[in-house]
Coordinates of C-alpha atoms in Angstrom, one line a residue:
M30 CA -1.3 38.4 -5.7
K31 CA 0.5 36.3 -8.5
N32 CA -0.8 32.6 -8.8
I33 CA 0.5 30.6 -6.7
T34 CA 0.0 26.4 -8.1
L35 CA -1.9 24.4 -4.8
P36 CA -1.7 20.8 -4.4
Y37 CA -4.6 18.3 -5.6
V38 CA -3.5 15.3 -6.0
R39 CA -2.2 12.8 -3.9
I40 CA 1.7 12.0 -2.9
G41 CA -0.2 8.6 -4.3
L42 CA -0.2 9.6 -7.6
I43 CA 2.6 11.0 -8.1
K44 CA 4.7 8.5 -7.3
D45 CA 3.1 6.1 -9.0
F46 CA 2.9 8.4 -12.4
I47 CA 6.5 9.0 -11.3
K48 CA 7.4 4.7 -11.4
K49 CA 5.6 4.5 -14.2
F50 CA 6.6 7.5 -16.8
P51 CA 8.2 6.3 -19.8
Q52 CA 12.2 5.8 -19.7
E53 CA 12.6 7.6 -23.0
D54 CA 14.5 10.9 -22.1
V55 CA 11.9 13.1 -23.4
C56 CA 8.5 12.1 -23.9
E57 CA 5.7 14.1 -26.1
L58 CA 3.2 15.8 -24.1
D59 CA 0.1 13.5 -26.5
D60 CA 1.8 10.4 -25.8
I61 CA 1.8 11.1 -21.8
Y62 CA -1.9 11.7 -22.0
D63 CA -2.5 8.9 -24.1
L64 CA -0.8 6.4 -21.6
F65 CA -2.2 8.5 -18.2
G66 CA -5.7 9.9 -20.2
K67 CA -5.6 14.0 -20.4
S68 CA -8.2 14.8 -17.1
K69 CA -5.6 12.9 -14.6
I70 CA -2.2 14.5 -16.4
S71 CA -4.0 18.6 -16.9
N72 CA -4.3 17.3 -12.7
L73 CA -1.0 16.2 -12.1
L74 CA 1.3 18.6 -13.9
P75 CA 0.8 21.5 -12.7
V76 CA 2.1 19.9 -9.1
L77 CA 4.6 18.0 -10.5
Q78 CA 5.7 21.4 -12.0
L79 CA 5.3 22.9 -8.2
L80 CA 7.4 19.8 -6.5
E81 CA 9.9 19.9 -9.5
L82 CA 9.6 16.5 -10.1
V83 CA 9.4 16.9 -14.4
D84 CA 11.2 19.6 -16.8
Y85 CA 8.0 20.9 -19.1
D86 CA 8.7 22.7 -22.2
K87 CA 5.0 24.5 -23.3
K88 CA 6.7 25.8 -25.9
L89 CA 7.4 21.7 -27.9
K90 CA 4.9 20.5 -25.6
T91 CA 6.8 18.1 -24.5
L92 CA 7.9 16.7 -20.6
K93 CA 11.0 14.9 -18.5
L94 CA 11.9 14.0 -15.1
S95 CA 14.2 16.7 -14.2
D96 CA 17.6 15.2 -11.9
L97 CA 15.8 15.6 -9.1
G98 CA 12.3 13.3 -11.1
L99 CA 15.2 11.0 -11.2
K100 CA 16.7 10.9 -8.2
F101 CA 13.1 10.5 -6.9
R102 CA 12.0 7.6 -9.2
I103 CA 14.9 5.7 -8.0
A104 CA 13.7 5.9 -4.6
I105 CA 10.3 4.8 -5.3
I106 CA 11.4 2.0 -7.0
T107 CA 13.6 0.8 -4.2
N108 CA 10.8 1.6 -1.8
D109 CA 13.4 3.5 0.2
D110 CA 10.1 6.1 0.7
D111 CA 12.0 7.7 3.3
L112 CA 14.9 9.0 0.7
A113 CA 11.9 9.9 -1.3
G114 CA 10.6 12.3 1.5
K115 CA 13.4 13.8 1.8
L116 CA 14.4 14.1 -1.4
I117 CA 11.4 16.7 -1.9
K118 CA 10.9 18.3 1.8
S119 CA 13.4 20.8 0.9
G120 CA 11.8 22.4 -2.4
I121 CA 8.6 21.9 -0.4
E122 CA 9.5 23.8 2.7
E123 CA 9.9 27.1 0.5
K124 CA 6.8 26.6 -1.6
E125 CA 3.6 29.1 0.2
P126 CA 1.2 26.3 0.2
F127 CA 3.2 23.8 2.2
K128 CA 5.5 26.0 4.4
F129 CA 1.5 28.2 5.2
V130 CA -0.4 25.0 5.7
S131 CA 2.7 23.9 8.5
N132 CA 2.4 26.8 10.5
L133 CA -0.8 26.6 10.6
L134 CA -0.4 23.5 11.9
I135 CA 2.5 24.2 14.1
T136 CA -0.8 26.9 15.9
K137 CA -3.3 24.1 15.9
N138 CA -1.6 20.8 16.4
I139 CA -4.6 19.0 14.7
L140 CA -6.3 19.6 10.7
T141 CA -8.7 18.2 8.8
S142 CA -8.3 17.8 5.7
E143 CA -11.3 20.5 4.9
E144 CA -9.9 22.8 7.4
I145 CA -6.8 22.8 5.7
G146 CA -8.4 23.0 2.0
K147 CA -11.2 26.8 3.0
Q148 CA -7.7 28.1 4.8
L149 CA -6.1 27.3 1.3
A150 CA -9.1 29.0 -0.7
F151 CA -8.9 32.0 2.1
K152 CA -5.0 32.5 1.9
F153 CA -4.9 32.4 -1.9
S154 CA -7.9 33.8 -2.9
K155 CA -10.0 31.2 -4.0
R156 CA -13.2 31.5 -5.3
W157 CA -14.4 27.8 -4.1
D158 CA -17.7 26.9 -2.0
N159 CA -18.1 23.0 -2.4
P160 CA -16.7 21.2 0.8
L161 CA -15.6 18.1 -1.6
T162 CA -13.7 20.8 -3.1
F163 CA -11.9 22.2 -0.3
K164 CA -11.2 18.5 1.4
A165 CA -9.4 17.1 -2.5
Y166 CA -7.3 20.5 -2.1
G167 CA -6.3 19.3 1.8
S168 CA -6.2 16.1 1.3
A169 CA -3.5 16.7 -1.8
T170 CA -1.7 19.0 0.9
A171 CA -1.9 17.1 3.9
S172 CA -0.6 14.1 2.0
I173 CA 2.4 15.7 0.6
L174 CA 3.4 17.3 3.4
S175 CA 3.0 13.7 6.0
Y176 CA 5.1 12.1 3.2
V177 CA 8.1 14.2 3.8
G178 CA 7.4 13.6 7.6
D179 CA 5.9 17.1 8.0
G180 CA 2.7 15.6 10.7
I181 CA 0.7 12.3 10.3
Y182 CA -1.7 12.3 7.8
S183 CA -4.4 9.6 8.4
R184 CA -8.5 8.9 7.5
G185 CA -9.2 13.0 6.8
I186 CA -6.5 14.6 9.7
L187 CA -3.5 15.8 10.3
R188 CA -1.7 16.4 13.1
L189 CA 1.4 17.4 14.8
N190 CA 4.4 14.1 14.9
G191 CA 2.9 13.3 18.0
Q192 CA -0.2 14.9 18.6
K193 CA -2.8 11.9 19.5
I194 CA -6.3 12.2 18.0
K195 CA -9.4 11.2 19.5
L196 CA -11.8 10.5 16.7
K197 CA -15.6 10.3 18.5
K198 CA -17.2 9.1 15.4
K199 CA -17.9 5.1 16.2
P200 CA -16.8 2.6 12.7
V201 CA -19.1 2.2 9.8
L202 CA -21.3 -1.3 10.0
P203 CA -19.1 -3.7 8.8
S204 CA -21.6 -4.8 5.7
C205 CA -19.7 -6.8 3.5
S206 CA -17.3 -10.0 4.4
F207 CA -13.1 -10.0 3.8
N208 CA -14.2 -12.0 -0.2
T209 CA -16.4 -8.5 -0.6
I210 CA -13.7 -6.2 0.5
F211 CA -11.1 -8.0 -1.5
K212 CA -12.4 -8.0 -4.4
I213 CA -13.6 -4.7 -4.6
V214 CA -9.8 -3.3 -3.9
E215 CA -8.3 -5.8 -6.4
Y216 CA -11.0 -4.5 -8.2
I217 CA -9.7 -0.8 -8.0
S218 CA -5.8 -1.8 -7.7
K219 CA -6.1 -2.5 -11.5
I220 CA -6.5 0.3 -12.2
K221 CA -5.9 3.1 -9.6
E222 CA -8.8 5.4 -10.2
V223 CA -12.5 4.8 -10.5
D224 CA -16.0 6.1 -10.7
L225 CA -18.9 5.2 -8.7
S226 CA -20.6 4.2 -11.6
T227 CA -18.2 2.0 -13.2
L228 CA -18.1 0.8 -9.5
I229 CA -21.4 -0.5 -9.4
N230 CA -21.9 -1.4 -13.9
D231 CA -19.0 -4.1 -13.3
L232 CA -19.6 -5.0 -9.2
G233 CA -23.3 -4.3 -8.6
K234 CA -25.4 -1.6 -7.2
R235 CA -23.8 -2.8 -3.2
V236 CA -21.1 -1.7 -3.9
S237 CA -21.6 2.4 -3.1
T238 CA -22.7 1.2 0.8
E239 CA -19.7 -1.6 0.9
I240 CA -17.1 1.0 -0.4
G241 CA -17.7 3.1 2.6
V242 CA -16.5 -0.4 4.8
C243 CA -12.7 -0.2 2.0
I244 CA -13.0 3.7 2.9
E245 CA -12.9 3.3 6.9
L246 CA -10.4 0.4 7.2
G247 CA -7.8 2.9 5.3
L248 CA -7.8 0.5 1.7
I249 CA -9.7 2.8 -0.3
E250 CA -10.0 6.8 -0.9
K251 CA -12.7 8.8 -1.8
I252 CA -10.4 11.7 -3.7
A253 CA -13.6 13.7 -5.3
P254 CA -17.5 13.6 -6.0
K255 CA -17.7 9.7 -6.5
Q256 CA -14.4 9.9 -7.5
Y257 CA -12.2 6.3 -5.7
Y258 CA -8.8 5.7 -5.9
I259 CA -6.5 3.0 -3.9
T260 CA -4.1 3.6 -1.1
E261 CA -0.8 1.8 -0.5
K262 CA -1.9 0.2 2.3
G263 CA -4.9 -1.4 -0.4
Y264 CA -2.7 -2.3 -2.4
R265 CA 0.0 -3.7 -0.5
L266 CA -3.3 -6.2 1.0
V267 CA -3.9 -7.1 -2.9
E268 CA -0.8 -7.2 -5.0
S269 CA 0.3 -11.1 -6.1
F270 CA 3.3 -11.6 -4.0
N271 CA 2.0 -10.5 -1.1
R272 CA -0.7 -13.6 -1.4
E273 CA 0.8 -15.5 1.3
H274 CA 0.9 -13.4 3.8
I275 CA -2.7 -11.7 3.1
P276 CA -3.5 -12.8 6.9
E277 CA 0.0 -10.9 8.7
I278 CA -1.0 -7.8 6.1
W279 CA -5.9 -8.3 6.6
R280 CA -4.5 -8.8 10.5
Q281 CA -2.5 -4.9 11.1
T282 CA -4.7 -3.2 8.6
L283 CA -8.0 -4.1 11.6
F284 CA -5.9 -3.2 13.9
E285 CA -4.5 -0.3 12.8
S286 CA -8.6 0.8 12.4
E287 CA -11.5 2.2 14.3
Y288 CA -12.3 -1.3 14.1
R289 CA -9.3 -2.7 16.6
E290 CA -11.0 -1.1 19.7
L291 CA -13.3 -3.7 19.2
I292 CA -11.5 -6.3 18.2
I293 CA -9.8 -5.7 21.4
K294 CA -13.4 -6.1 23.5
L295 CA -13.8 -9.7 21.7
Q296 CA -10.0 -10.8 23.0
E297 CA -10.7 -14.2 24.4
K298 CA -14.1 -13.6 25.0
E299 CA -15.6 -17.4 23.6
I300 CA -18.5 -16.2 21.0
T301 CA -21.2 -17.2 18.6
T302 CA -22.2 -15.7 15.3
L303 CA -25.6 -14.3 16.6
D304 CA -23.5 -13.5 19.8
L305 CA -21.0 -11.8 17.7
G306 CA -24.3 -9.7 15.9
N307 CA -25.1 -9.0 19.1
F308 CA -22.2 -7.4 20.5
L309 CA -22.0 -4.8 16.9
N310 CA -25.5 -4.1 17.7
R311 CA -24.5 -2.5 20.7
Y312 CA -21.6 -1.1 21.0
I313 CA -21.4 0.4 16.5
G314 CA -25.5 1.1 17.0
G315 CA -26.9 -1.1 14.2
K316 CA -30.2 -1.4 15.7
W317 CA -31.2 -4.3 14.5
S318 CA -34.0 -6.7 15.5
S319 CA -34.2 -9.0 13.6
E320 CA -32.2 -12.4 14.4
L321 CA -31.8 -12.4 11.2
T322 CA -29.8 -9.7 10.7
I323 CA -28.1 -9.5 13.9
K324 CA -26.4 -12.9 12.5
T325 CA -26.1 -12.2 9.4
Y326 CA -23.7 -8.8 10.5
G327 CA -22.0 -11.2 12.2
K328 CA -21.0 -13.6 10.3
K329 CA -19.2 -10.8 7.7
F330 CA -17.2 -9.5 10.9
M331 CA -16.7 -13.4 11.7
S332 CA -15.2 -13.7 8.3
W333 CA -12.8 -10.1 9.4
L334 CA -11.4 -12.1 12.2
R335 CA -10.7 -15.2 11.0
E336 CA -9.2 -13.7 7.4
A337 CA -7.0 -12.6 9.9
N338 CA -6.8 -15.5 12.3
L339 CA -7.9 -14.0 15.2
I340 CA -10.0 -16.7 15.6
E341 CA -10.6 -20.5 16.7
T342 CA -12.9 -23.0 16.8
I343 CA -14.5 -24.8 19.6
S344 CA -16.6 -26.4 18.8
K345 CA -19.6 -26.1 15.7
G346 CA -20.9 -22.8 15.6
K347 CA -18.9 -21.4 18.8
Y348 CA -15.4 -19.3 18.5
R349 CA -12.6 -18.1 20.8
V350 CA -11.1 -14.9 19.3
I351 CA -8.0 -14.7 19.9
K352 CA -5.8 -12.7 22.0
V353 CA -2.9 -10.4 20.5
N354 CA -0.6 -8.1 22.7
N355 CA 1.1 -5.5 21.9
F356 CA 0.7 -5.9 18.5
S357 CA 2.9 -4.1 15.8
K358 CA 4.2 -4.6 12.6
K359 CA 7.9 -6.3 13.8
E360 CA 4.9 -9.4 15.3
T361 CA 2.6 -9.9 11.6
M362 CA 6.6 -11.4 10.7
L363 CA 6.5 -13.3 14.1
K364 CA 5.2 -16.2 12.0
S365 CA 7.7 -15.9 8.9
E366 CA 10.3 -15.7 12.1
L367 CA 9.9 -19.0 13.1
S368 CA 9.5 -20.6 10.1
K369 CA 12.7 -19.7 9.0
E370 CA 14.1 -22.1 12.3
G371 CA 12.2 -24.8 11.0
I372 CA 9.9 -24.3 14.2
L373 CA 6.3 -25.3 12.7
N374 CA 3.4 -25.8 14.1
S375 CA 2.5 -30.5 14.3
E376 CA -1.1 -29.7 13.0
E377 CA -0.1 -27.8 10.2
K378 CA 0.4 -30.0 6.3
A379 CA 3.5 -29.5 4.6
H380 CA 4.0 -30.5 1.0
F381 CA 7.7 -30.5 0.2
Y382 CA 8.9 -29.2 -3.8
E383 CA 11.8 -29.2 -5.0
I384 CA 14.0 -26.7 -7.1
E385 CA 17.0 -28.4 -9.5
D386 CA 19.6 -27.2 -10.7
N387 CA 21.6 -29.5 -12.4
K388 CA 22.3 -32.3 -10.1
N389 CA 22.2 -30.3 -7.0
T390 CA 18.9 -29.8 -5.3
V391 CA 17.8 -27.1 -2.6
K392 CA 14.1 -27.6 -1.3
I393 CA 11.7 -26.1 -0.2
Q394 CA 9.0 -26.8 2.3
E395 CA 5.9 -24.6 1.2
N396 CA 2.8 -24.1 4.4
S397 CA -0.5 -22.5 3.8
S398 CA 0.3 -19.3 6.6
N399 CA 3.9 -18.8 5.8
G400 CA 4.4 -19.6 2.3
F401 CA 7.7 -20.9 1.1
Q402 CA 10.9 -21.7 3.7
L403 CA 14.6 -23.4 3.0
K404 CA 14.8 -26.9 4.5
K405 CA 18.4 -28.2 3.4
A406 CA 20.7 -25.4 2.3
N407 CA 23.1 -26.5 -0.7
I408 CA 25.5 -26.1 -4.0
G409 CA 22.2 -24.2 -5.9
Y410 CA 21.5 -22.0 -3.3
F411 CA 25.2 -20.8 -3.0
R412 CA 24.9 -19.9 -6.5
L413 CA 22.1 -17.6 -6.1
G414 CA 23.4 -15.7 -2.9
K415 CA 26.6 -15.6 -4.3
Q416 CA 24.3 -13.5 -7.7
I417 CA 22.7 -11.4 -4.7
G418 CA 26.1 -10.6 -3.2
I419 CA 27.3 -9.6 -6.5
I420 CA 24.2 -7.3 -6.6
T421 CA 23.3 -5.6 -3.7
S422 CA 27.4 -5.0 -3.9
S423 CA 27.6 -3.3 -6.3
S424 CA 29.1 0.2 -7.1
K425 CA 29.2 2.1 -10.2
G426 CA 31.9 0.8 -11.4
D427 CA 30.4 -3.1 -11.7
F428 CA 28.9 -2.3 -14.3
E429 CA 28.7 -5.2 -16.2
K430 CA 29.5 -7.4 -13.5
T431 CA 26.4 -6.6 -12.2
I432 CA 24.6 -6.8 -15.4
N433 CA 25.6 -10.9 -15.5
A434 CA 24.4 -11.4 -12.1
V435 CA 21.2 -10.4 -12.7
K436 CA 20.9 -12.7 -15.6
E437 CA 22.1 -15.9 -13.9
L438 CA 19.7 -15.0 -11.1
I439 CA 16.5 -15.0 -13.8
Q440 CA 18.4 -18.5 -15.1
L441 CA 18.7 -20.2 -11.8
C442 CA 14.9 -18.8 -10.5
E443 CA 13.5 -18.8 -14.3
K444 CA 11.8 -21.6 -14.1
Y445 CA 9.5 -22.2 -11.3
E446 CA 5.9 -20.3 -11.5
Y447 CA 5.8 -19.6 -8.2
L448 CA 9.0 -17.1 -8.6
K449 CA 6.9 -15.7 -12.0
D450 CA 6.1 -12.3 -11.0
F451 CA 10.3 -11.7 -9.3
N452 CA 11.3 -12.4 -12.7
I453 CA 9.2 -10.4 -14.4
L454 CA 9.9 -7.5 -11.6
I455 CA 13.6 -8.1 -11.6
K456 CA 14.0 -7.6 -16.0
D457 CA 11.9 -4.7 -16.5
H458 CA 14.1 -3.4 -13.4
L459 CA 17.2 -4.5 -15.5
Q460 CA 16.3 -3.0 -18.4
L461 CA 15.8 0.3 -16.4
Y462 CA 19.0 -0.1 -14.7
K463 CA 21.2 -0.1 -17.8
E464 CA 20.0 3.5 -18.4
I465 CA 20.5 4.5 -14.5
K466 CA 23.1 2.3 -13.2
D467 CA 22.2 1.8 -9.6
N468 CA 22.0 -1.6 -8.0
R469 CA 19.4 0.1 -5.4
L470 CA 16.7 -0.8 -8.7
F471 CA 17.3 -4.6 -7.4
F472 CA 16.8 -4.6 -3.6
S473 CA 13.1 -4.5 -3.0
D474 CA 13.8 -7.7 -6.0
I475 CA 15.9 -9.0 -3.5
K476 CA 13.3 -8.4 -1.2
L477 CA 10.6 -10.0 -2.4
L478 CA 12.7 -13.6 -3.3
E479 CA 13.7 -14.0 -0.1
R480 CA 9.5 -13.9 0.8
K481 CA 9.0 -16.0 -1.8
L482 CA 12.3 -18.3 -0.6
G483 CA 10.4 -17.5 3.0
F484 CA 13.8 -16.5 5.3
D485 CA 17.3 -13.7 4.3
L486 CA 19.2 -14.4 1.3

């Protein structure tokens, strides 16, 4: 049988590499090793070639993005995952490993990552015998298929579109607080991939238990023995420009996890930390007898509910779990939508900041849960909107006009500290735009600015 490349890295790593690939047309392989690490590139390169995203000259030892890779890069930079998936879908359907697993999925409806790995090993005569190797190849293949729409992959299971999964296992015990979870995820987000010994060395021995909670919530994934990688969901929780939306993102994370059913059972109940600990003991099977231990777990899970704004205080030490009806992504943005209309909770304390543009002032109201929202538009604001209109509607012939509009937008916003991350991002994209001349690069920047100001521009 001819040598077949089987995917060993997940779609998240592939996207991260393409996004960060140097802007030079052709790169020396040694430079790529220095930038990303030799072992990572050794795993990535065969898959990137399989997906036809790079052109690799083995003789000259040079690497560059293919035409497809450049289109894929633009799609992911502009957060258009639907387009990115479509770009690589047709090629994937012709590749033997993906075709084989897709047909297998149609037959079986549901496949675990380990089962996929075993089937690939048998089909393509691989002598693997380690379950973790099966899982690594299986999860990589499943994540790519899921990304292009051939199935849905979540928590180690690939299922046919529309096929429901009944998971029998109970969620892991909530052994750490929200702050601990955030700390672990934020730490891994800075380096993307990390081994357990590094985590223990930097965050302490307890992290070996706490990491399991992060995996259960879908924020971190185990990609190899004692090797962890941040997921897109994890990155979304901790990335700097989402800080004002943490309660909404965290609530969505909980409702997409196995803890959802527990929270639904608790809705509208009046509880103490001890009550909550006893509830966890009963439904997850903690088998705790010490009241102190029961209270400790109750306190940790209470921090999860509090951070998600799912708890209201009735009296000292007594709380009520708030009911959430038909939870969805759309609902998480409810408060933001209300803020656009100027509808605010009278108990929330608001602070005003002014953006001065010559003699024209735009008043921005800062609110603890909604971030910044526009209260009074004027000439300065309309100048902002004008530049955004030019950027979003420009064609290839408007190259210089678009550049000037971006520069003016940067000038309007650069003196405000809370827009710092927006300015950094759009300046980077301006340099890239000069090469690829595609205004879609700026669409994600505009969305970020909308979130910062708290309404649609």
